[in-house]
Amino acid sequence: MLLTLLKPSSPQADALSQISLLVLLIAILIFAVVAALVTWATFKYRERPGRTAPQSTGNNKIEVLWTIPPVIILVVVFFFTVKTMHAVDPPSGDTNADIIITGHQWWWEVKYPASGVITANEIHIPVGKRMLVRLESADVIHDFWVPQLARKIDAIPGRSNYLYLEADSPGSYRGVCAEYCGTQHAGMRILVIAQAPAEFTKWETAQVAPPSPASDPLAALGAKIFEDKTCYFCHTVAGTGSTETIGPDLTYVATRQTLGAGVLKNSSKNLAAWLKNPQLFKPGSHMPDFQLSEHEVQALVSYLESLP
Amino acid sequence: MNEAVLVPEVNESLPSIRSNEGMLAWVASVDHKQIGILYLLTALLFFLVGGLEALLIRIQLFFPNSAFLSPEMFNQIFTMHGTTMIFLVLMPMLFGLATYVVPLMIGARDMAFPRLNAFSFWIFCFGAFMLNFSFVSGGSIGNGAPDAGWFAYAPLTEVPFNIDPGMDYWALGILGLGVSTLTSSLNLIVTILKYRVPGMTMTRLPLFVWMVLITAFLAVFALPSLNASAILLLFDRKLHTMFFLPQLGGDPVLWQHYFWFFGHPEVYILILPAFGVISEVIPTFSRKPIYGYEFVAGSAVAIAFLAFGVWIHHMFTVGLGQGIYFVFAATSMLIAIPTGIKIFNWIATMWQGNIRFTTSMMFATAFIIEFTVGGLSGVAFATIPIDWQLTDSYFVVAHLHYVLFGGTVFALFAAIFYWFPKITGKKLNERLGKWQFWLTVIGFNLTFLIQHFLGIIGMPRRVYTYPDEPLWTPLNQVSSIGAFLLGIMVLMFLVNLIYSLKRGEIAGDNPWDGSSLEWATSSPPPPENFTKVPPIKSRRPLWDINHG
C-alpha cells in the first residue's frame, strides 16, 4: 500500500528503479570525493603563521585528466538511459489501448473500450497482463503517476500519450496527479487495483450489467431528485439518458473504495456527508453545495447504492 | 602606485548622494553605485516577502489535512513565492551586484549607459509592483494573486480556467521584469567590452566580470522568449486569440517550449554570477590566484552554449517521442562536465593555500558542497527514466533549492560579506556572521535534504495538503522546522546589516587583501570611482603592488 518507488511492483517500475539505484550510487560516490577533498583542504590548508601559499595558476594536463572520469560515467549512464527507455515505453504506433484514462479537474475518468466499462479514479487491472493505457485530458494538463507500477506521464488536452500499466502481484497501488492543475490538484488521487485475472473478469462483467431499476420507494425518490436537482447535467447514470462527463460516472459509485477522487473513504455515511456539502471535503471542487435536505440526501444515497 | 593611468577628465558631474543629499538624490540617480545599492535593497525587501511566503507554505504543510490556508490561498502563495524569489530576489541581487561591482573591477567610471541603467532599475520596480499589486486587485476566489505556478503552464493560465486578473498582472509584471533584465544585460555587455581601463585585456578580466558578461549574453538571447510568451498570453486572455488553447489549433505544449527556452538558460543566468563570486572569494581568502583561469572562464562559455540546447529536459513527461529525448538527455548530461571542471578548479585553488576562514570564505566553501548536491541531482534528472519517476515530486523541489539556495543564495551571502566593506566602508560583524553561517547550513539542509526522500516516497509538489501517508508527516515537520531556522537566520542577517552599518569595524580600502581593481579605491568609492587606476600588468594588479 505504500506510495513509493522504493518497492517497484511491475517490470517497468523495476527497470526505472534499477537505473535510479545505479545513478544514486554514482552520485553518492562523487559527492563523497568532493566533500572529502573540500574537508581535507579546509583542515590542511587553514591559515597558519609563517606559511606562504605557492602561487600556482593551473596545469593543463591535470585539467584534461580530471575531465576523463566524468565523461566515462556519463557515457555509461547514457547507455543505461537509452536501454531503460526502450524497456519501459510502448513502441510508437501501438495505439490499440486497453484502457483510456482522461484527466479532469479534479478526477480521473477510466474507460475500457473492449468491454465498455466506464469508471472513475479506480483502475482495475488483471495481474501479470501488460495493459496499454491511452492518456488524455478534458481540460488542463494533468500527470498520471503511480510510482510502484509505471512511469509518470502528462495528460495534455489535444494530445494522446501512451504508457504500460502492469502489476506483478494483486493489491492496491496508490498514485496522484503530479502536474499542478489548479485548486484541487492535491485532491486528485489514483487507486490501481490489481486482481487475479478471474476476479478482474468478474468485476468487468458486473460493471457493465445494466443497473437495477429503483424498486424501494426511497431509492425511487432519489432517482427523481437526481433529475430534479440537475445532477445529470454533470454526471452520467447508465440507463437514464444522461451522458455528461463533467463529473464522474455514478452508475457503480457504490462499488468504489473512495469518493471525491480519493479524499474520502466510500461508505453510506461519507456519501451522505459528501452530498450534503462537497465543498467541506474538497474546497474549490466543481461540485457545488446543493443545500440538500437530510431526507433528500438519504434518498440520493439510497438511489446511488441501489444501482449495482 | 607611481605608474598611474589617469582616468579621463570628467566634465559634468553625475548626480550622486555626495552632491545631492536626500531621497531625491537616489530616485534621480544614474550613478551605478547608487543604482546597484537600490537593486540590492529592493531585492532584500522582496527576500523578506518571499521568505514569509515560504514560511506560510511550511506552516500549512506542518500537519496533514491542514486547514491553515485554503487551497486557493496556498496556490497563490506558492506561485508568488517562486516568482518572487526568482524574478524579484535572485535576479536583482545578481544584477545589482554586477551593476555595483563590474565598473569598479574594470576601472570604469560608470556603466556605458547610465540613464539606461536607471531605466532598467525603475522598470524592474514597475514589474515588481504589478506582480504584487495583484494581491489587492480582487478576484472571485481569494484575493486575486496569480495562482498557476511560476512557470504558468497553459491552459491553466487561460480565461476558461483562470478568470481572475491575477494572471494578467503576472504577464504584465513578467514583461516589465523581462525588459529590465534585457536592457541591463545590454548595458553590462557594452560596459565590459568597451569601458575597460587600458591594460585590462579580456584575459586579465576578473572571473566575476567574465561570468557577468556570459550571463548578460545568455539573458539577451533567452529573455525575448519570455517577453514574447507573456505578450502571447496577454493576447490569449484579452484579445481571445488561441495560441495556447487546443480547441482551435493552439497548443499548450507551445507555451512549455517558449517558457523553457527562456527558463533553462535562466537557471544559468542565476548560477553563473554565483560561480563568478566564488571564483573571486576563494582565491582571495586562499591567498592564491584562481587555479585554471582559462578553464573556469572557458567552461562557462561552454555552459552558455549548451544552455540553449537543453530546455526539453523540463518536458521529459510531455511525450514528445524518444528520438528527441535521447538528444536532450545527452546535452543535459554534458552540462555536468564544464560544471565539474569548475568545482575541481575551486578545490585546486584552495589546495596548498593559506586559507582565512572569514564568513565570506565559509559560505563559499559550503557553496561547493551544497551546489555539488544540486548538480548531482541535476544529472539524475537528465537520466530520463529517473525524471519519469521524480519530476514534479518533492525531489525536484529539493533539487532546485540545492541549486538556487545552496548555490546562488550561499554565493550571494559570500558576496555580501565580501563586498559590504567596499559598499559601506564598514565590515559586517564576523561573530554574528559565523552564527548566521552555521544556522544557514543546518536550517537549509534540514529543510531540503529531507525533501529528496519525500519525493522518493511519492509526495507530489504543489499540493496544498497531503493525507497522512507513512513518514510524510514527520518528514514534512522536520522540513518546516528547518525553514523556521532559516527564518531566524534571516533576522540575524538583518540585525548584522543594521548593527554593522552603525558600529561596524572600519574596513579601509582593501580589508581582505583582494587583488582586483575595486580594492584600489576608497571604501565607499568616490562618485568618479577612481582618482588614479593602478597599472594593469597581470590578472591581479593589486597583488602585484602589495606582494610584488
mmCIF file with all atom_site columns, C-alpha atoms in Angstrom, chain B residues 5 15 36 53 91 99 115 129 137 214 216 340 351 392 403 427 457 459 464 466 474 506 520:
data_model
loop_
_atom_site.group_PDB
_atom_site.id
_atom_site.type_symbol
_atom_site.label_atom_id
_atom_site.label_alt_id
_atom_site.label_comp_id
_atom_site.label_asym_id
_atom_site.label_entity_id
_atom_site.label_seq_id
_atom_site.pdbx_PDB_ins_code
_atom_site.Cartn_x
_atom_site.Cartn_y
_atom_site.Cartn_z
_atom_site.occupancy
_atom_site.B_iso_or_equiv
_atom_site.pdbx_formal_charge
_atom_site.auth_seq_id
_atom_site.auth_comp_id
_atom_site.auth_asym_id
_atom_site.auth_atom_id
_atom_site.pdbx_PDB_model_num
ATOM 1  C CA . VAL B 1 5   ? 46.949 55.617 -15.520 1.00 0.00 ? 5   VAL B CA 1
ATOM 2  C CA . PRO B 1 15  ? 24.059 63.218 -9.655  1.00 0.00 ? 15  PRO B CA 1
ATOM 3  C CA . GLY B 1 36  ? 23.376 48.923 -7.515  1.00 0.00 ? 36  GLY B CA 1
ATOM 4  C CA . GLU B 1 53  ? 5.536  33.181 1.761   1.00 0.00 ? 53  GLU B CA 1
ATOM 5  C CA . MET B 1 91  ? 17.821 38.411 -10.428 1.00 0.00 ? 91  MET B CA 1
ATOM 6  C CA . THR B 1 99  ? 25.908 46.920 -11.588 1.00 0.00 ? 99  THR B CA 1
ATOM 7  C CA . ARG B 1 115 ? 20.411 56.569 -17.928 1.00 0.00 ? 115 ARG B CA 1
ATOM 8  C CA . PHE B 1 129 ? 4.773  46.410 -8.242  1.00 0.00 ? 129 PHE B CA 1
ATOM 9  C CA . SER B 1 137 ? -6.656 43.568 -7.139  1.00 0.00 ? 137 SER B CA 1
ATOM 10 C CA . ILE B 1 214 ? 28.420 35.471 -20.240 1.00 0.00 ? 214 ILE B CA 1
ATOM 11 C CA . ALA B 1 216 ? 24.378 39.044 -19.947 1.00 0.00 ? 216 ALA B CA 1
ATOM 12 C CA . GLY B 1 340 ? 32.580 19.576 -12.757 1.00 0.00 ? 340 GLY B CA 1
ATOM 13 C CA . TRP B 1 351 ? 44.814 23.304 -2.294  1.00 0.00 ? 351 TRP B CA 1
ATOM 14 C CA . ASP B 1 392 ? 7.070  17.135 -10.193 1.00 0.00 ? 392 ASP B CA 1
ATOM 15 C CA . VAL B 1 403 ? 20.917 24.838 -6.956  1.00 0.00 ? 403 VAL B CA 1
ATOM 16 C CA . LYS B 1 427 ? 32.885 45.346 7.807   1.00 0.00 ? 427 LYS B CA 1
ATOM 17 C CA . ILE B 1 457 ? 8.254  8.116  -1.227  1.00 0.00 ? 457 ILE B CA 1
ATOM 18 C CA . MET B 1 459 ? 4.886  13.187 -2.374  1.00 0.00 ? 459 MET B CA 1
ATOM 19 C CA . TYR B 1 464 ? -1.870 22.373 -0.544  1.00 0.00 ? 464 TYR B CA 1
ATOM 20 C CA . TYR B 1 466 ? -1.482 15.756 1.996   1.00 0.00 ? 466 TYR B CA 1
ATOM 21 C CA . PRO B 1 474 ? 7.327  13.617 10.338  1.00 0.00 ? 474 PRO B CA 1
ATOM 22 C CA . ILE B 1 506 ? 36.077 50.476 9.648   1.00 0.00 ? 506 ILE B CA 1
ATOM 23 C CA . ALA B 1 520 ? 42.286 50.022 -5.185  1.00 0.00 ? 520 ALA B CA 1
#
